[in-house]
CSV table of C-alpha atoms in Angstrom, one decimal:
chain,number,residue,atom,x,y,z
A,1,UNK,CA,14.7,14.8,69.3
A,2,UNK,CA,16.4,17.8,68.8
A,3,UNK,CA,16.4,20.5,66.2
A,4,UNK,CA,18.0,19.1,63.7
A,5,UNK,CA,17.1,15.6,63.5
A,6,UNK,CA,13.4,17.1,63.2
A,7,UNK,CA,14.2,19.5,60.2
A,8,UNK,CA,16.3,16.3,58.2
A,9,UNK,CA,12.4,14.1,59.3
A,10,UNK,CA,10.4,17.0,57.9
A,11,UNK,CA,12.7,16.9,54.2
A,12,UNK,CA,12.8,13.3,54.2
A,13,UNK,CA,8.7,13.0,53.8
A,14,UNK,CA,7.1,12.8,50.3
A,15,UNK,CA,7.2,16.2,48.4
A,16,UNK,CA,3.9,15.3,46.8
A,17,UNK,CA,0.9,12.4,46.5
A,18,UNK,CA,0.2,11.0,43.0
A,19,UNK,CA,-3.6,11.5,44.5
A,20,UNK,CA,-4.0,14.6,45.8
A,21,UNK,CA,-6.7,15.6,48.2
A,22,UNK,CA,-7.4,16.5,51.9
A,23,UNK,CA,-8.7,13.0,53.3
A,24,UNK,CA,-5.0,12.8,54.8
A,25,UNK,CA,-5.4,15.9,56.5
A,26,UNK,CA,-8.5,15.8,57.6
A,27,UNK,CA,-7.4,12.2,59.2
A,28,UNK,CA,-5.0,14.2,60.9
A,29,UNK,CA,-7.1,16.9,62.3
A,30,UNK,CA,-9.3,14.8,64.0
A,31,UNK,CA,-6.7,12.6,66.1
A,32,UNK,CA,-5.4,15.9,67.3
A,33,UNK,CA,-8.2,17.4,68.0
A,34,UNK,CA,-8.9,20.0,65.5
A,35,UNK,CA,-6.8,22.7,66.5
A,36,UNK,CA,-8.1,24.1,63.1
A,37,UNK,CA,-11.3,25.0,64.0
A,38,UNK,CA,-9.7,26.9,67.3
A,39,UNK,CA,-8.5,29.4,64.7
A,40,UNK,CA,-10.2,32.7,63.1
A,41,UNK,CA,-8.3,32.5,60.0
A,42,UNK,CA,-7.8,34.6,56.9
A,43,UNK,CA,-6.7,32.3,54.3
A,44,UNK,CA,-5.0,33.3,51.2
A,45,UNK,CA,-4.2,32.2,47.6
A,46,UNK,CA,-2.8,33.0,44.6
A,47,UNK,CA,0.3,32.7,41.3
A,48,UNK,CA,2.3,35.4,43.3
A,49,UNK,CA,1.6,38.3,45.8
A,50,UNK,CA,0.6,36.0,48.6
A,51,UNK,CA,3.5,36.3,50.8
A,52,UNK,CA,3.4,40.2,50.6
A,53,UNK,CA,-0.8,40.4,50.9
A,54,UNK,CA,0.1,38.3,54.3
A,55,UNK,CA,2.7,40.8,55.1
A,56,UNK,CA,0.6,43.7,54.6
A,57,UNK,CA,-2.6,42.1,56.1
A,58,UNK,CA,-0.1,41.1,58.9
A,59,UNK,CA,1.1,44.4,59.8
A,60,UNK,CA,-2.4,46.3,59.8
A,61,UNK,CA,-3.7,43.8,62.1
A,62,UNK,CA,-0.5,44.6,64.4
A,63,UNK,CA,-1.2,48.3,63.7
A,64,UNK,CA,-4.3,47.9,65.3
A,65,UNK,CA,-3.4,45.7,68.0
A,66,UNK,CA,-4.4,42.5,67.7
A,67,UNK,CA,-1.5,39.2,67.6
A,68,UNK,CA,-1.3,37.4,64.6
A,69,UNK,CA,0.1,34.2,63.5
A,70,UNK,CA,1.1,33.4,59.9
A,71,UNK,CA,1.9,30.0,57.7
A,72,UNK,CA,3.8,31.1,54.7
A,73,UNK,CA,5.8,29.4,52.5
A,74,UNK,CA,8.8,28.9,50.9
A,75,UNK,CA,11.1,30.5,53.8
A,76,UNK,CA,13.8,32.6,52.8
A,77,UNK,CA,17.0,32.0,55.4
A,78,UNK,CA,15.7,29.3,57.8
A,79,UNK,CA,12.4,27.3,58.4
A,80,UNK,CA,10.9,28.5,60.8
A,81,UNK,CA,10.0,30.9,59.3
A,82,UNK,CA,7.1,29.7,57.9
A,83,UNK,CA,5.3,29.2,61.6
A,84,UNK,CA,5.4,32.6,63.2
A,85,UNK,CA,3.5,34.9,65.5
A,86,UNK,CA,3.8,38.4,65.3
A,87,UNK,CA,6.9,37.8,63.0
A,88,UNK,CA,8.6,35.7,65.2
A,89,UNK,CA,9.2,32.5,63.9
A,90,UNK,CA,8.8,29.4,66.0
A,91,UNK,CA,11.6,28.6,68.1
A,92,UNK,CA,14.0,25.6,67.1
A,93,UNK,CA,12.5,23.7,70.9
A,94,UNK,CA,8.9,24.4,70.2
A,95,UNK,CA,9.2,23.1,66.3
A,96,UNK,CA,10.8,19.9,67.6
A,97,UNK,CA,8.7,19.3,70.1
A,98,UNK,CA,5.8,19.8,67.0
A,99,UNK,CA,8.3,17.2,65.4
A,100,UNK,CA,7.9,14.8,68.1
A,101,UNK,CA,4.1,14.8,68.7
A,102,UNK,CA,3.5,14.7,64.7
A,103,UNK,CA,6.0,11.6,64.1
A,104,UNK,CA,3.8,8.9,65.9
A,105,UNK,CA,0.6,10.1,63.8
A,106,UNK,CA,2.3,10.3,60.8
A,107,UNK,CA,3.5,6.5,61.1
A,108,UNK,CA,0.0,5.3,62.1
A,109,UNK,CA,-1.4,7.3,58.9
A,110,UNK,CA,1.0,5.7,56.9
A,111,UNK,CA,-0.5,2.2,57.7
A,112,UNK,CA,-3.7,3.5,56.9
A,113,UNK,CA,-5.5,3.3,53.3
A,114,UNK,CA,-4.4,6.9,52.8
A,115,UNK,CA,-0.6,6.3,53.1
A,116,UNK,CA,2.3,8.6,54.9
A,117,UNK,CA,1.6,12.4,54.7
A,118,UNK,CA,3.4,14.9,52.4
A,119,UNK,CA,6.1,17.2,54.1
A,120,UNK,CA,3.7,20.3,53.5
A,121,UNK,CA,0.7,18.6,54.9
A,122,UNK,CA,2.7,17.4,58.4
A,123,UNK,CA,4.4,21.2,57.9
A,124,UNK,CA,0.4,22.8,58.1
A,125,UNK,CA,-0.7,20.0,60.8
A,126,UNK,CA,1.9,21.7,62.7
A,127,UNK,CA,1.0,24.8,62.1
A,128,UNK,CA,-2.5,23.8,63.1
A,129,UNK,CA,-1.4,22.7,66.3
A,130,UNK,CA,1.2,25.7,67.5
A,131,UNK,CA,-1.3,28.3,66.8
A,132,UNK,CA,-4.2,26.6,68.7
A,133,UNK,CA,-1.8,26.9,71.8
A,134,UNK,CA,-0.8,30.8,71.3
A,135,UNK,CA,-3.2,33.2,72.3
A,136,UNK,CA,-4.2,34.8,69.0
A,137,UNK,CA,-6.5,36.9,67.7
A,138,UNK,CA,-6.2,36.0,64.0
A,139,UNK,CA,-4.0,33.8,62.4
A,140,UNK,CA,-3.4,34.4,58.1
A,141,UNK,CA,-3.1,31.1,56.3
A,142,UNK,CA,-1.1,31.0,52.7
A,143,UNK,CA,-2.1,27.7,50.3
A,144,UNK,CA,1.7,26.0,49.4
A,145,UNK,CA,0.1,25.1,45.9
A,146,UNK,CA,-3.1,25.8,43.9
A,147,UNK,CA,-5.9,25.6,46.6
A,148,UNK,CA,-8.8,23.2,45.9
A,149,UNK,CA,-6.8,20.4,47.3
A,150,UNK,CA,-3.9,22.6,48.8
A,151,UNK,CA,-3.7,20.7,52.4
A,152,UNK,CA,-4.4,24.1,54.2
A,153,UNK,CA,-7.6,24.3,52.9
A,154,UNK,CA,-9.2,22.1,55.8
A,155,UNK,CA,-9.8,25.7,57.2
A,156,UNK,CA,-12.8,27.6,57.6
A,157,UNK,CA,-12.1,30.9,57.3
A,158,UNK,CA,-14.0,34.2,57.9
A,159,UNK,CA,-12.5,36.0,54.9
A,160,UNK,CA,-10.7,34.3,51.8
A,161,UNK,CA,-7.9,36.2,49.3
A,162,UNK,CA,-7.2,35.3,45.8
A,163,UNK,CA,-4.8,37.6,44.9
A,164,UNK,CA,-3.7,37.3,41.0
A,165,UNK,CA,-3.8,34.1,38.7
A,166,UNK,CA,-0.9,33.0,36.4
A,167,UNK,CA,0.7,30.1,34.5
A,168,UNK,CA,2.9,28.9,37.0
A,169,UNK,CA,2.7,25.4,38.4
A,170,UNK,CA,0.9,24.2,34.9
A,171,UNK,CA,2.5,20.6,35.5
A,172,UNK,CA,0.1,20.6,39.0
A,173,UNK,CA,-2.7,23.2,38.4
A,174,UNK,CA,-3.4,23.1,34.7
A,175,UNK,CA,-2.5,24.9,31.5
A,176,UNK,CA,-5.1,27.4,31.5
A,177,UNK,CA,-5.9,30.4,32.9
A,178,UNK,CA,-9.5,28.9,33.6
A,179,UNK,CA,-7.9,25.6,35.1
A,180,UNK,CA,-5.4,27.2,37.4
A,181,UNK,CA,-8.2,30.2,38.3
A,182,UNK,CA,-10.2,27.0,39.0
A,183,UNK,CA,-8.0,25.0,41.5
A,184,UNK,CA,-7.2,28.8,43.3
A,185,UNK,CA,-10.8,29.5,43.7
A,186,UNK,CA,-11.3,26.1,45.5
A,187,UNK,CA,-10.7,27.9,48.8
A,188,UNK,CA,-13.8,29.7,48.9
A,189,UNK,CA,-16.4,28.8,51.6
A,190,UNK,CA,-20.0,29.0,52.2
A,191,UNK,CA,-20.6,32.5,52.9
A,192,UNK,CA,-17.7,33.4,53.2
A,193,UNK,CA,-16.8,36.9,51.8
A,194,UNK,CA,-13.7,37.0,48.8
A,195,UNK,CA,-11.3,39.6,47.8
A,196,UNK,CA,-9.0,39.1,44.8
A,197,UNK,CA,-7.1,41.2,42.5
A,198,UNK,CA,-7.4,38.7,39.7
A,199,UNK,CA,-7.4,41.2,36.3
A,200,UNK,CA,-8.1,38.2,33.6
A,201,UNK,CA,-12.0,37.9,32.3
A,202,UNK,CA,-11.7,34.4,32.0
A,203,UNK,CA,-10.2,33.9,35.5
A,204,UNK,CA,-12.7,36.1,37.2
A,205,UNK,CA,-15.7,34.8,35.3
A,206,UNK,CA,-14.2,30.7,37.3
A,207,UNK,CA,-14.1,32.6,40.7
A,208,UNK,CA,-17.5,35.0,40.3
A,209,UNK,CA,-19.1,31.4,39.3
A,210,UNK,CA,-17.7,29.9,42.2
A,211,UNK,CA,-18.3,32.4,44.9
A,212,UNK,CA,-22.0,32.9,43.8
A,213,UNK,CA,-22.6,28.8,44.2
A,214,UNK,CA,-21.3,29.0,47.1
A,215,UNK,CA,-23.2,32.4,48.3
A,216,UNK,CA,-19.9,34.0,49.7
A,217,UNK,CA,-19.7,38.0,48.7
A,218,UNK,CA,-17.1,38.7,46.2
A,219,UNK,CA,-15.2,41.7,46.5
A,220,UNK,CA,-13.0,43.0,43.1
A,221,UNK,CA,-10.1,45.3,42.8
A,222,UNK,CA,-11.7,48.0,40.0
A,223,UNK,CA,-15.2,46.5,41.2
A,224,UNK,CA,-16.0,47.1,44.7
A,225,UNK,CA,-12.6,48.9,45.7
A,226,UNK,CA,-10.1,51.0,43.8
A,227,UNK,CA,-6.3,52.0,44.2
A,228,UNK,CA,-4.8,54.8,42.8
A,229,UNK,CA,-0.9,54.3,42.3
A,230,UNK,CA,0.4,58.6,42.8
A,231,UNK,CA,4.0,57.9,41.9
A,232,UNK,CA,7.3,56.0,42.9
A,233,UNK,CA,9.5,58.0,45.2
A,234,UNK,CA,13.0,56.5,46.8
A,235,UNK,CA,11.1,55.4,49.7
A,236,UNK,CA,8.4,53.1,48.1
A,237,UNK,CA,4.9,53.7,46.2
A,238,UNK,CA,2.8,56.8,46.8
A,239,UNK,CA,-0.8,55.4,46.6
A,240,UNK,CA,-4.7,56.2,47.8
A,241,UNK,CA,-7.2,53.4,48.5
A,242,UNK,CA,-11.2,53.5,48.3
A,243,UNK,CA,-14.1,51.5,48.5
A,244,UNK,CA,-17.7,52.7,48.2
A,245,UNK,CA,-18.1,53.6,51.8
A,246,UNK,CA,-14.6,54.7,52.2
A,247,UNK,CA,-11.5,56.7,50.5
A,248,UNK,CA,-7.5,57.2,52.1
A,249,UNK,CA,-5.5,60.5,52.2
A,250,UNK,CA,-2.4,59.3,50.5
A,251,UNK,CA,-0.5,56.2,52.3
A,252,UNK,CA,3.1,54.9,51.5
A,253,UNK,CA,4.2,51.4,50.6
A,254,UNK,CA,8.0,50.8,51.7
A,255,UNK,CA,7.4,48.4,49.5
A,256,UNK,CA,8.6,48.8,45.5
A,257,UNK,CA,6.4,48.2,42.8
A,258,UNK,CA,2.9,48.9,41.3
A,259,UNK,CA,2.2,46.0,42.1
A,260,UNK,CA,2.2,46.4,45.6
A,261,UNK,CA,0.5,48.8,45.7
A,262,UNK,CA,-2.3,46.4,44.6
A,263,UNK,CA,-1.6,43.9,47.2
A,264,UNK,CA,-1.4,46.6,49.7
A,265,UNK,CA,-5.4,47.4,48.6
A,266,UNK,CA,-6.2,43.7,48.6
A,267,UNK,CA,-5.2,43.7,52.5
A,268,UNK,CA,-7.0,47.3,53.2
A,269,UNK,CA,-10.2,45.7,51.7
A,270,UNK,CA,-9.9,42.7,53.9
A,271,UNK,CA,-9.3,45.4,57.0
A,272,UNK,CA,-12.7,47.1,55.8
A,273,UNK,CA,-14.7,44.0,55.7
A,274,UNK,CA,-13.8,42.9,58.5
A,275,UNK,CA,-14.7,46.7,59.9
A,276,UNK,CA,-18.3,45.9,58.7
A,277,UNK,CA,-18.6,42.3,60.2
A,278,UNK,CA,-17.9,44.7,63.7
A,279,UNK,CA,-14.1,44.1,64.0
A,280,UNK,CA,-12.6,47.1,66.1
A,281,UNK,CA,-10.6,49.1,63.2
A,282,UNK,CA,-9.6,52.6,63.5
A,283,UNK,CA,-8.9,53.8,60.2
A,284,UNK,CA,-6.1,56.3,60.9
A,285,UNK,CA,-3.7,53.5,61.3
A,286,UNK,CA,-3.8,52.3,58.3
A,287,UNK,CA,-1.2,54.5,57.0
A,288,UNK,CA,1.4,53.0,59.7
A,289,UNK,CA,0.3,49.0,59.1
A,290,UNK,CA,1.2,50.0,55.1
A,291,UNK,CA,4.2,52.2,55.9
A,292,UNK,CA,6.0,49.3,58.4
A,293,UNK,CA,5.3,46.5,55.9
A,294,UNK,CA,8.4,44.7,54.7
A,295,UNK,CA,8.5,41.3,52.9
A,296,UNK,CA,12.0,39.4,52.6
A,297,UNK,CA,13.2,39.0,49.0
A,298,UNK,CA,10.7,41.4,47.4
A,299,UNK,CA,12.9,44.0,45.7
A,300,UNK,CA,15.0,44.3,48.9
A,301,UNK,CA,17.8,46.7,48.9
A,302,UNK,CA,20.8,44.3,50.7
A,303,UNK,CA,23.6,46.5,50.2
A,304,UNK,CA,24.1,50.5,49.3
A,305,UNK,CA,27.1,50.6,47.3
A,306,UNK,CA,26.7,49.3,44.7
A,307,UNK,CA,23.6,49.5,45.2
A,308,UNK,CA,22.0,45.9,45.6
A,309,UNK,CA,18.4,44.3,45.1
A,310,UNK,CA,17.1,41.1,45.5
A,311,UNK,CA,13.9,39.2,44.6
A,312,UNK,CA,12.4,36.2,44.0
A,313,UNK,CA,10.8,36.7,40.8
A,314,UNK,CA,10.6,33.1,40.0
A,315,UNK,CA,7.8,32.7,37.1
A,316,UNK,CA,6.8,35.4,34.6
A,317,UNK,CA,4.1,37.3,36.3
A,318,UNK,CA,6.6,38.0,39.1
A,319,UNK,CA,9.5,38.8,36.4
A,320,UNK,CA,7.0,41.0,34.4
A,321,UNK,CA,6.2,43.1,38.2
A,322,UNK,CA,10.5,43.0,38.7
A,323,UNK,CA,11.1,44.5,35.4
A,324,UNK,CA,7.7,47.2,35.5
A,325,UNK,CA,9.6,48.5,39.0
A,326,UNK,CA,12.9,48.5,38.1
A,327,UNK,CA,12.0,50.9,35.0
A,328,UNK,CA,9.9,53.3,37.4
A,329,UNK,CA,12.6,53.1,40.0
A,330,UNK,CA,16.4,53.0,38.7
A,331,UNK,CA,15.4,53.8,34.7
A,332,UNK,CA,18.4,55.5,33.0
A,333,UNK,CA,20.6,53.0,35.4
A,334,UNK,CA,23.5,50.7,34.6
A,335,UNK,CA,21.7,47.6,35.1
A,336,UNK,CA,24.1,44.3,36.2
A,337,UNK,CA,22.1,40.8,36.4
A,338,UNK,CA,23.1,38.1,38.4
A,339,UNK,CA,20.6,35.0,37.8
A,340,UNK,CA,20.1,31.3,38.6
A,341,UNK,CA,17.0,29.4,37.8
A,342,UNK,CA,15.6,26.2,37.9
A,343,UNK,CA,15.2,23.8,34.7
A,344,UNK,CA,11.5,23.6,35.2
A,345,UNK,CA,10.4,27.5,34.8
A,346,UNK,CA,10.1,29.0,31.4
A,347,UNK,CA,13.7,30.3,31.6
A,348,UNK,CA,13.9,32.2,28.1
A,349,UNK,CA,10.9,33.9,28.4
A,350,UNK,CA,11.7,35.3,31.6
A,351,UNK,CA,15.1,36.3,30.7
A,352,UNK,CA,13.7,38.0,27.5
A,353,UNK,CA,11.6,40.2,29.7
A,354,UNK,CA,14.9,40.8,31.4
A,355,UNK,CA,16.7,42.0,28.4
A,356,UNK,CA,14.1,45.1,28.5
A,357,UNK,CA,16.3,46.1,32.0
A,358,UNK,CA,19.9,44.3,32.2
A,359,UNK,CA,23.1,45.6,30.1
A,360,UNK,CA,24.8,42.5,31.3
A,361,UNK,CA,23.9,39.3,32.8
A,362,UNK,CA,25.8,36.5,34.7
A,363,UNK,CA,24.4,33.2,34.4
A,364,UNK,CA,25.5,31.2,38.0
A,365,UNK,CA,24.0,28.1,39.7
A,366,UNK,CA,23.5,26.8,42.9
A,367,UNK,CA,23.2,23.8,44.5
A,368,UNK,CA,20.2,22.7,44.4
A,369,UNK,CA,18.7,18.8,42.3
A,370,UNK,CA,16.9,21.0,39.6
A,371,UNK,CA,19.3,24.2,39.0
A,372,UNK,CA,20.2,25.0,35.7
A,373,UNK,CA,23.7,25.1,34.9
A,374,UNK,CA,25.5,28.4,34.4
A,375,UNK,CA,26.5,27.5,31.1
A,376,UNK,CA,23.2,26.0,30.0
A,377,UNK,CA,21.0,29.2,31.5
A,378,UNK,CA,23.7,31.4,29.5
A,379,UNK,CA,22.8,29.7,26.0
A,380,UNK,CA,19.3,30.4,27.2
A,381,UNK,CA,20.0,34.0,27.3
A,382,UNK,CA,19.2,36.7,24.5
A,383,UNK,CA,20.8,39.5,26.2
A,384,UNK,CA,24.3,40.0,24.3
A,385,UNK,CA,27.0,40.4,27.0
A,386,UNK,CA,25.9,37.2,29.1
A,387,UNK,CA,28.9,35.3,30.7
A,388,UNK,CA,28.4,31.7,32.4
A,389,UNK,CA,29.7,31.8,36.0
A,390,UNK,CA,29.8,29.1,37.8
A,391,UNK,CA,30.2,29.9,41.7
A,392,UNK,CA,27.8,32.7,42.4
A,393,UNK,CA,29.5,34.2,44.9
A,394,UNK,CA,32.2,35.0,42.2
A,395,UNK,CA,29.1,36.2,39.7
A,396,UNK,CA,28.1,38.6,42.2
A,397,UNK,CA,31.5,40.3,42.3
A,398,UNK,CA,32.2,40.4,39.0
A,399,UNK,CA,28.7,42.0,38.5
A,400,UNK,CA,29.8,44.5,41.4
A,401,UNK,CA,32.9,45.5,39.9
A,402,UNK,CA,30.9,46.1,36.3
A,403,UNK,CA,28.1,48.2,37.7
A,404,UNK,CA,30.7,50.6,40.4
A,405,UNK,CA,29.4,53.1,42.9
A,406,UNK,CA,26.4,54.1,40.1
A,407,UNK,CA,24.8,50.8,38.7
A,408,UNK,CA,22.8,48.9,40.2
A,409,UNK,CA,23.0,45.3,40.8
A,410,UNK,CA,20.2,42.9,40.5
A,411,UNK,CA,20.1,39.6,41.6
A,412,UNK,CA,16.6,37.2,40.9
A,413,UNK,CA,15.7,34.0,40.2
A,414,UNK,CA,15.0,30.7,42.1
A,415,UNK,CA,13.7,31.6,45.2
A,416,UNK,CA,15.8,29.1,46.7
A,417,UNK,CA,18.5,30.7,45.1
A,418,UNK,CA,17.7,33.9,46.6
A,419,UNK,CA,17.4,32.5,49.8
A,420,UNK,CA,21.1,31.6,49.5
A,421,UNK,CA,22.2,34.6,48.0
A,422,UNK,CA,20.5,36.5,51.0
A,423,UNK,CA,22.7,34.4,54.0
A,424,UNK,CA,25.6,35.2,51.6
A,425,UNK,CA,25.1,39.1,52.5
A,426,UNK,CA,23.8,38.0,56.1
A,427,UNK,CA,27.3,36.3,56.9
A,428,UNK,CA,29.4,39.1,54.5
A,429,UNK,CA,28.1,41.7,57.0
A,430,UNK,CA,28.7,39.7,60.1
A,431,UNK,CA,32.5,39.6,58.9
């Protein structure tokens, strides 16, 4: 099989079960072998910030030493990327040879009472089984969706992350804070210890109840550790971090926005745990883990003039964080949107929080079975000079040309859509 042919097997499974749970999984782990349980794993949840607490987390680790695999998802220009080690992601031979071995098991499941396996629980078997065969110290686990019944939550983990709860999903998680907080805090394990950033009452009232059944030590941004945010400078977020045992000098976050800065504290407070449980940690690295941290698609400057950001702020928390940094960054700036989204987000609210930012916005698609149409996200928009533009490679020029040499152009939406727009610039600066 070669690389292809096991990419178009992987798409072709079922995107989800009409009765979710982890009997498929755990069916799974046992004919292989449990590769799981080979794994010290740090497994993390959350509505957004997951990707960049894994980066961060990641990236300390490194700091210090040790090797580190990560499962993320979605991936930004190509697969693989969500099985990587050190961030490298798995070669195109090792993932169809993965492919190969997870075929066979997948067709026997499928004539079991259980039925075929989902494409994201044969993508975490996988995952499973490549980083039981690497020789690494830790390996950082992200849930795809929710948690409770997420497939990677057939992991025992020494520490567990929640890092922030929102409405996003509701179709799958719930339409409450308390349901979705309730589904996220389904990852945490008998005594295992829990960080989170959550800032809702209600949401950390589900997990407080749920660590303390289950006897695992929870450990609260504002309650057991604190981040001060200094300032925003060009390069990144000035911020400090303490806990009661501990306090920073001032560190720097390459990465934009407060809320960073918070995900950033989330991953030192994992480090400092794992200090106390008698992991080797020297402290004065910290500063370079933070520093080195990059995330794909997170406020990420792709081109200097005009000067041009992406992100994937695809649900309103993530559009409320885009909006907060932009002001501290590029306030006083010409502000040029280019946006595509998907028909199943709350689309005018996010574009309303948009309006706070953007002086003009072109509405574009892409192709993809649920993207909005550029004329029907434009009718969707309440900011006054909003043109429907179909091709988005012809939106993003347009939106150039209006912003010149001292705007700044912003591009956000669909994930998927950023993904897209990124191998756009990828390929534009290969010409």
């Amino acid at each position: 099989m070669n690389y292809q042919d096991a990419i178009d097997w992987i798409h072709s499974r079922e995107k989800f079960k009409v009765k979710p749970g982890l009997k498929r999984m755990s069916w799974m782990m046992e004919k292989l072998g449990h590769p799981e349980a080979k794994l010290r794993v740090i497994h993390i949840a959350g509505t957004n910030g997951k990707g960049s607490t894994v980066s961060f987390l990641r990236h300390l680790l490194q700091a210090q030493g040790y090797s580190v695999g990560t499962f993320t998802s979605p991936y930004i220009e190509k697969f693989n990327e969500r099985i990587s080690m050190n961030g490298l992601a798995i070669s195109d031979e090792s993932l169809a040879l993965l492919v190969e071995r997870m075929k066979p098991l997948a067709e026997e499941l499928q004539r079991t009472p259980f039925g075929e396996p989902t494409e994201f629980e044969i993508i975490t078997a996988m995952a499973m089984v490549y980083f039981s065969h690497q020789h690494l110290n830790y390996v950082l686990i992200e849930t795809g969706l929710g948690g409770r019944y997420d497939s990677t939550n057939i992991v025992t983990p020494i520490l567990s992350a929640i890092t922030n709860i929102g409405l996003d999903h509701m179709n799958i998680l719930g339409s409450t804070i308390e349901q979705i907080a309730e589904e996220k805090a389904g990852i945490i394990k008998k005594g295992v210890p829990v960080v989170t950033g959550v800032k809702q009452a209600e949401a950390w009232k589900v997990i407080h109840q749920q660590a303390e059944k289950c006897h695992a030590d929870l450990h609260t941004l504002g309650k057991e550790f604190y981040v001060e945010h200094s300032g925003s400078i060009p390069d990144g977020e000035v911020f400090s971090f303490k806990n009661k045992e501990y306090a920073t000098d001032e560190l720097l976050s390459s990465m934009k926005g407060r809320h960073q800065v918070e995900n950033a504290a989330l991953a030192l407070q994992t480090m400092e745990i794992m200090k106390s449980q008698g992991v080797l940690i020297d402290r004065s690295l910290y500063g370079v883990g933070v520093k080195q941290t990059t995330w794909p698609a997170r406020f990420e400057k792709v081109m200097n003039t005009p000067l041009t950001i992406i992100d994937g702020a695809h649900n309103e928390e993530g559009t409320r964080a885009l909006v907060e940094t932009v002001k501290s960054h590029y306030d006083g700036k010409k502000i040029a949107l280019v946006y595509a989204a998907l028909e199943d987000k709350p689309v005018k609210k996010m574009l309303k929080q948009l309006s706070d930012i953007a002086d003009v916005v072109y509405a574009t698609t892409f192709d993809f079975p649920r993207s909005l149409s550029a004329p029907d996200l434009a009718e969707l928009s309440p900011i006054e000079e909003t043109f429907a533009v179909s091709q988005y490679s012809e939106a993003i020029e347009l939106a150039a040309e209006e912003v010149g040499q001292n705007g700044v152009l912003l591009i956000t939406g669909s994930l998927y859509f950023i993904s897209n727009v990124r191998k756009y610039f990828e390929s534009r600066a290969t010409l």
